[in-house]
Each structure stands twice: as C-alpha cells, then as structure tokens.
Amino acid sequence: MTNRTLIALAGALVIFSALALVGQQRQQPAETGDTLFLPGLQDELDAVERLELVGAGEEVIATLERGRTGWSVSERDGYPANLQKIRHTLLSLAEARILEAKTATPEWHDRLGVEAIESQSAGGVAVTLIGSDVPVEVIVGDAVAGRGEGSSKRKAQRAAAQDAMGNLGLL
C-alpha cells in the first residue's frame, strides 16, 4: 500500500466519522428524560375523584371512585379498593417522564400496544382520571424492553406514542 492510498483512506475515515456523528445527533428524540409525560398532574392528584380502566373493545375493567370512606370499586358494589395500588398508579402517572418519542402512525400503534381501545384486539388499557383540571386519558401499552419500569404510552387524543418511565401498579 502506498502513502497516497493510506492518506486517502485516512481522509475518508475522518469524513465518514464526522458524518456519522452529525447523523446520530439529528436522530436524538426531541423530548427525553426530563420532560414529564403529563405535566401539571402532580398538583391535581388530590382532585381526582374517579379512575376508569378500559380494555379492548371498550370493555370496562374497573371504575374506582373516591368516597367519604376511601376508594371503592363500582363494579363490585362498592367493595373497598386497594389504596396503595391506587396511590402508586396515580403517582406513577404524575411522575412519568418521557424516555423516547415513538411513532405517530396509527397503523403501527398495535406494535406498542397503544392502538385505539375500540378495537377488539387492542393490547393496551385506557386509563382515564376524572375530577382534576388536567385532562388525563392515556393508553398504556407494552413494557419497554431493557428500560426497567417503563412502558409505551399514548395520550388517547393524540396520535404520537412515547416510551415513558413509570410502572402503573393497577395494570
């Protein structure tokens, strides 16, 4: 190998390395780590009066209501609900941070388990909080591989799905 060939190869390596770095920086998600998935919810948790969980085909899984004596399950004739699980779920939603932006293409939502709940084959669970000033209707989908307690989530009224930290204790 001649010096001229070696210099040309080294120059090409430097150029391709620089292009790879620039390309990698452009692929970083716009919202990550420090962005709350549901900003403002933390301050509204005490106002939540009802928590609805709905599965595939819009089948109601549970409706939890806050009463004078605590939380109860409407579908079980007011049977007392597990306060620790409800608290964990509400705090997980309020503290969830966006890890990575995902697809806004509805045809791909089934891959993450966040497709529309109206579908009989929906893989996620719709979580709706009623009573606070912050509207919350989230579809919680599949767990995020290799990310600990994260799962794919999508605000029901939006097309874009995101991976967010926070394992919901009721689901």
PDB file of C-alpha atoms in Angstrom:
ATOM      1  CA  MET A   1       0.000   0.000   0.000  1.00  0.00           C
ATOM      2  CA  THR A   2       1.421   3.377  -0.975  1.00  0.00           C
ATOM      3  CA  ASN A   3       1.449   6.513   1.146  1.00  0.00           C
ATOM      4  CA  ARG A   4      -1.031   8.142  -1.191  1.00  0.00           C
ATOM      5  CA  THR A   5      -3.571   5.304  -0.730  1.00  0.00           C
ATOM      6  CA  LEU A   6      -3.082   5.351   3.047  1.00  0.00           C
ATOM      7  CA  ILE A   7      -3.704   9.113   3.220  1.00  0.00           C
ATOM      8  CA  ALA A   8      -6.831   8.788   1.047  1.00  0.00           C
ATOM      9  CA  LEU A   9      -8.216   6.019   3.290  1.00  0.00           C
ATOM     10  CA  ALA A  10      -7.470   8.008   6.475  1.00  0.00           C
ATOM     11  CA  GLY A  11      -9.198  11.091   4.998  1.00  0.00           C
ATOM     12  CA  ALA A  12     -12.246   9.037   4.037  1.00  0.00           C
ATOM     13  CA  LEU A  13     -12.367   7.575   7.558  1.00  0.00           C
ATOM     14  CA  VAL A  14     -12.352  11.074   9.110  1.00  0.00           C
ATOM     15  CA  ILE A  15     -15.105  12.291   6.772  1.00  0.00           C
ATOM     16  CA  PHE A  16     -17.347   9.238   7.398  1.00  0.00           C
ATOM     17  CA  SER A  17     -16.809   9.514  11.170  1.00  0.00           C
ATOM     18  CA  ALA A  18     -17.854  13.165  11.129  1.00  0.00           C
ATOM     19  CA  LEU A  19     -20.952  12.336   9.043  1.00  0.00           C
ATOM     20  CA  ALA A  20     -21.876   9.522  11.439  1.00  0.00           C
ATOM     21  CA  LEU A  21     -21.656  11.862  14.451  1.00  0.00           C
ATOM     22  CA  VAL A  22     -23.796  14.511  12.778  1.00  0.00           C
ATOM     23  CA  GLY A  23     -26.376  11.913  11.735  1.00  0.00           C
ATOM     24  CA  GLN A  24     -26.508  10.422  15.223  1.00  0.00           C
ATOM     25  CA  GLN A  25     -27.119  13.830  16.829  1.00  0.00           C
ATOM     26  CA  ARG A  26     -30.035  14.506  14.475  1.00  0.00           C
ATOM     27  CA  GLN A  27     -31.679  11.199  15.441  1.00  0.00           C
ATOM     28  CA  GLN A  28     -31.899  12.096  19.149  1.00  0.00           C
ATOM     29  CA  PRO A  29     -35.550  12.341  20.256  1.00  0.00           C
ATOM     30  CA  ALA A  30     -36.813  15.862  20.831  1.00  0.00           C
ATOM     31  CA  GLU A  31     -38.398  15.036  24.198  1.00  0.00           C
ATOM     32  CA  THR A  32     -36.414  12.925  26.637  1.00  0.00           C
ATOM     33  CA  GLY A  33     -35.664  12.215  30.264  1.00  0.00           C
ATOM     34  CA  ASP A  34     -36.563  15.488  31.946  1.00  0.00           C
ATOM     35  CA  THR A  35     -39.924  16.066  30.245  1.00  0.00           C
ATOM     36  CA  LEU A  36     -42.982  14.965  32.206  1.00  0.00           C
ATOM     37  CA  PHE A  37     -45.427  12.822  30.258  1.00  0.00           C
ATOM     38  CA  LEU A  38     -48.403  14.540  31.933  1.00  0.00           C
ATOM     39  CA  PRO A  39     -47.211  17.970  33.106  1.00  0.00           C
ATOM     40  CA  GLY A  40     -49.344  19.541  35.825  1.00  0.00           C
ATOM     41  CA  LEU A  41     -50.896  16.289  37.031  1.00  0.00           C
ATOM     42  CA  GLN A  42     -48.791  16.178  40.217  1.00  0.00           C
ATOM     43  CA  ASP A  43     -50.562  19.279  41.551  1.00  0.00           C
ATOM     44  CA  GLU A  44     -54.008  17.889  40.662  1.00  0.00           C
ATOM     45  CA  LEU A  45     -53.808  14.427  42.251  1.00  0.00           C
ATOM     46  CA  ASP A  46     -55.935  15.388  45.256  1.00  0.00           C
ATOM     47  CA  ALA A  47     -58.732  16.489  42.915  1.00  0.00           C
ATOM     48  CA  VAL A  48     -59.016  13.081  41.195  1.00  0.00           C
ATOM     49  CA  GLU A  49     -62.393  11.586  42.115  1.00  0.00           C
ATOM     50  CA  ARG A  50     -62.608   8.705  39.683  1.00  0.00           C
ATOM     51  CA  LEU A  51     -60.222   6.360  37.893  1.00  0.00           C
ATOM     52  CA  GLU A  52     -61.525   4.352  34.918  1.00  0.00           C
ATOM     53  CA  LEU A  53     -59.693   1.395  33.362  1.00  0.00           C
ATOM     54  CA  VAL A  54     -60.982   0.205  29.972  1.00  0.00           C
ATOM     55  CA  GLY A  55     -59.646  -2.683  27.898  1.00  0.00           C
ATOM     56  CA  ALA A  56     -60.041  -3.990  24.363  1.00  0.00           C
ATOM     57  CA  GLY A  57     -63.413  -3.448  22.740  1.00  0.00           C
ATOM     58  CA  GLU A  58     -64.131  -0.689  25.265  1.00  0.00           C
ATOM     59  CA  GLU A  59     -64.776  -3.294  27.964  1.00  0.00           C
ATOM     60  CA  VAL A  60     -64.722  -1.674  31.392  1.00  0.00           C
ATOM     61  CA  ILE A  61     -62.129  -3.389  33.577  1.00  0.00           C
ATOM     62  CA  ALA A  62     -62.724  -1.313  36.704  1.00  0.00           C
ATOM     63  CA  THR A  63     -64.131   2.004  37.828  1.00  0.00           C
ATOM     64  CA  LEU A  64     -62.594   3.248  41.057  1.00  0.00           C
ATOM     65  CA  GLU A  65     -64.330   6.070  42.895  1.00  0.00           C
ATOM     66  CA  ARG A  66     -63.238   8.181  45.829  1.00  0.00           C
ATOM     67  CA  GLY A  67     -65.907   8.474  48.503  1.00  0.00           C
ATOM     68  CA  ARG A  68     -66.117   9.724  52.070  1.00  0.00           C
ATOM     69  CA  THR A  69     -64.674   6.456  53.402  1.00  0.00           C
ATOM     70  CA  GLY A  70     -62.000   5.952  50.742  1.00  0.00           C
ATOM     71  CA  TRP A  71     -61.724   4.393  47.301  1.00  0.00           C
ATOM     72  CA  SER A  72     -64.137   1.693  46.122  1.00  0.00           C
ATOM     73  CA  VAL A  73     -64.725  -0.478  43.055  1.00  0.00           C
ATOM     74  CA  SER A  74     -68.034   0.405  41.391  1.00  0.00           C
ATOM     75  CA  GLU A  75     -68.349  -2.918  39.562  1.00  0.00           C
ATOM     76  CA  ARG A  76     -68.073  -4.782  42.888  1.00  0.00           C
ATOM     77  CA  ASP A  77     -70.892  -2.960  44.683  1.00  0.00           C
ATOM     78  CA  GLY A  78     -68.578  -0.505  46.413  1.00  0.00           C
ATOM     79  CA  TYR A  79     -66.010  -3.049  47.609  1.00  0.00           C
ATOM     80  CA  PRO A  80     -63.026  -1.179  49.098  1.00  0.00           C
ATOM     81  CA  ALA A  81     -60.183  -0.732  46.609  1.00  0.00           C
ATOM     82  CA  ASN A  82     -56.505  -1.164  47.448  1.00  0.00           C
ATOM     83  CA  LEU A  83     -55.408   2.351  48.377  1.00  0.00           C
ATOM     84  CA  GLN A  84     -51.701   1.583  47.953  1.00  0.00           C
ATOM     85  CA  LYS A  85     -52.197   0.401  44.360  1.00  0.00           C
ATOM     86  CA  ILE A  86     -54.302   3.434  43.503  1.00  0.00           C
ATOM     87  CA  ARG A  87     -51.748   5.782  45.056  1.00  0.00           C
ATOM     88  CA  HIS A  88     -48.919   4.015  43.203  1.00  0.00           C
ATOM     89  CA  THR A  89     -50.798   4.273  39.897  1.00  0.00           C
ATOM     90  CA  LEU A  90     -51.600   7.961  40.310  1.00  0.00           C
ATOM     91  CA  LEU A  91     -48.053   8.839  41.373  1.00  0.00           C
ATOM     92  CA  SER A  92     -46.594   6.776  38.513  1.00  0.00           C
ATOM     93  CA  LEU A  93     -48.696   8.706  36.013  1.00  0.00           C
ATOM     94  CA  ALA A  94     -47.836  12.068  37.582  1.00  0.00           C
ATOM     95  CA  GLU A  95     -44.097  11.337  37.762  1.00  0.00           C
ATOM     96  CA  ALA A  96     -43.748   9.527  34.410  1.00  0.00           C
ATOM     97  CA  ARG A  97     -41.020  11.042  32.253  1.00  0.00           C
ATOM     98  CA  ILE A  98     -40.687  10.668  28.522  1.00  0.00           C
ATOM     99  CA  LEU A  99     -37.822   8.369  27.602  1.00  0.00           C
ATOM    100  CA  GLU A 100     -38.229   8.298  23.856  1.00  0.00           C
ATOM    101  CA  ALA A 101     -40.657   9.574  21.252  1.00  0.00           C
ATOM    102  CA  LYS A 102     -42.243   6.802  19.232  1.00  0.00           C
ATOM    103  CA  THR A 103     -44.421   6.590  16.147  1.00  0.00           C
ATOM    104  CA  ALA A 104     -47.348   8.854  15.310  1.00  0.00           C
ATOM    105  CA  THR A 105     -48.517   6.403  12.633  1.00  0.00           C
ATOM    106  CA  PRO A 106     -51.750   4.775  13.888  1.00  0.00           C
ATOM    107  CA  GLU A 107     -51.108   1.643  11.802  1.00  0.00           C
ATOM    108  CA  TRP A 108     -48.038   0.911  13.947  1.00  0.00           C
ATOM    109  CA  HIS A 109     -49.630   1.535  17.358  1.00  0.00           C
ATOM    110  CA  ASP A 110     -50.504  -2.162  17.705  1.00  0.00           C
ATOM    111  CA  ARG A 111     -46.780  -2.947  17.794  1.00  0.00           C
ATOM    112  CA  LEU A 112     -46.532  -0.930  21.024  1.00  0.00           C
ATOM    113  CA  GLY A 113     -49.893  -1.993  22.454  1.00  0.00           C
ATOM    114  CA  VAL A 114     -51.297   1.551  22.281  1.00  0.00           C
ATOM    115  CA  GLU A 115     -53.846   1.173  19.484  1.00  0.00           C
ATOM    116  CA  ALA A 116     -57.376   2.533  19.885  1.00  0.00           C
ATOM    117  CA  ILE A 117     -59.277   0.781  22.683  1.00  0.00           C
ATOM    118  CA  GLU A 118     -62.341   0.498  20.436  1.00  0.00           C
ATOM    119  CA  SER A 119     -60.551  -2.343  18.614  1.00  0.00           C
ATOM    120  CA  GLN A 120     -61.389  -5.858  19.847  1.00  0.00           C
ATOM    121  CA  SER A 121     -57.700  -6.781  19.564  1.00  0.00           C
ATOM    122  CA  ALA A 122     -56.338  -3.744  21.441  1.00  0.00           C
ATOM    123  CA  GLY A 123     -53.350  -4.661  23.567  1.00  0.00           C
ATOM    124  CA  GLY A 124     -53.341  -1.744  25.968  1.00  0.00           C
ATOM    125  CA  VAL A 125     -55.514  -0.341  28.712  1.00  0.00           C
ATOM    126  CA  ALA A 126     -57.098   3.113  28.652  1.00  0.00           C
ATOM    127  CA  VAL A 127     -56.657   4.970  31.938  1.00  0.00           C
ATOM    128  CA  THR A 128     -58.910   7.981  32.487  1.00  0.00           C
ATOM    129  CA  LEU A 129     -58.739  10.295  35.501  1.00  0.00           C
ATOM    130  CA  ILE A 130     -61.838  12.343  36.263  1.00  0.00           C
ATOM    131  CA  GLY A 131     -62.073  15.273  38.628  1.00  0.00           C
ATOM    132  CA  SER A 132     -58.829  17.137  38.052  1.00  0.00           C
ATOM    133  CA  ASP A 133     -58.398  20.202  35.862  1.00  0.00           C
ATOM    134  CA  VAL A 134     -55.701  18.364  33.905  1.00  0.00           C
ATOM    135  CA  PRO A 135     -57.433  16.098  31.357  1.00  0.00           C
ATOM    136  CA  VAL A 136     -55.941  12.607  31.542  1.00  0.00           C
ATOM    137  CA  GLU A 137     -56.826   9.864  29.118  1.00  0.00           C
ATOM    138  CA  VAL A 138     -53.840   7.647  28.450  1.00  0.00           C
ATOM    139  CA  ILE A 139     -53.490   4.301  26.700  1.00  0.00           C
ATOM    140  CA  VAL A 140     -50.847   2.218  28.457  1.00  0.00           C
ATOM    141  CA  GLY A 141     -49.270  -0.428  26.261  1.00  0.00           C
ATOM    142  CA  ASP A 142     -46.391  -2.864  26.288  1.00  0.00           C
ATOM    143  CA  ALA A 143     -43.443  -2.764  28.655  1.00  0.00           C
ATOM    144  CA  VAL A 144     -40.311  -1.206  27.219  1.00  0.00           C
ATOM    145  CA  ALA A 145     -37.637  -3.866  26.810  1.00  0.00           C
ATOM    146  CA  GLY A 146     -34.488  -3.155  28.774  1.00  0.00           C
ATOM    147  CA  ARG A 147     -35.835   0.029  30.368  1.00  0.00           C
ATOM    148  CA  GLY A 148     -36.841  -1.186  33.843  1.00  0.00           C
ATOM    149  CA  GLU A 149     -40.284   0.031  34.813  1.00  0.00           C
ATOM    150  CA  GLY A 150     -41.169   1.844  31.589  1.00  0.00           C
ATOM    151  CA  SER A 151     -43.979   1.187  29.159  1.00  0.00           C
ATOM    152  CA  SER A 152     -45.263   2.607  25.919  1.00  0.00           C
ATOM    153  CA  LYS A 153     -47.966   5.198  26.484  1.00  0.00           C
ATOM    154  CA  ARG A 154     -50.094   7.364  24.252  1.00  0.00           C
ATOM    155  CA  LYS A 155     -52.383  10.205  25.161  1.00  0.00           C
ATOM    156  CA  ALA A 156     -55.702   8.988  23.770  1.00  0.00           C
ATOM    157  CA  GLN A 157     -56.461  12.240  21.939  1.00  0.00           C
ATOM    158  CA  ARG A 158     -53.025  12.324  20.284  1.00  0.00           C
ATOM    159  CA  ALA A 159     -51.505  10.211  17.551  1.00  0.00           C
ATOM    160  CA  ALA A 160     -47.915  10.063  18.831  1.00  0.00           C
ATOM    161  CA  ALA A 161     -46.863   7.290  21.186  1.00  0.00           C
ATOM    162  CA  GLN A 162     -43.953   7.573  23.622  1.00  0.00           C
ATOM    163  CA  ASP A 163     -41.980   5.353  25.953  1.00  0.00           C
ATOM    164  CA  ALA A 164     -42.256   6.723  29.461  1.00  0.00           C
ATOM    165  CA  MET A 165     -40.922   5.637  32.831  1.00  0.00           C
ATOM    166  CA  GLY A 166     -43.495   4.637  35.387  1.00  0.00           C
ATOM    167  CA  ASN A 167     -44.999   1.221  36.022  1.00  0.00           C
ATOM    168  CA  LEU A 168     -48.690   1.501  36.784  1.00  0.00           C
ATOM    169  CA  GLY A 169     -49.468  -0.715  39.779  1.00  0.00           C
ATOM    170  CA  LEU A 170     -53.072  -1.494  38.817  1.00  0.00           C
ATOM    171  CA  LEU A 171     -52.208  -2.829  35.377  1.00  0.00           C
TER     172      LEU A 171
END
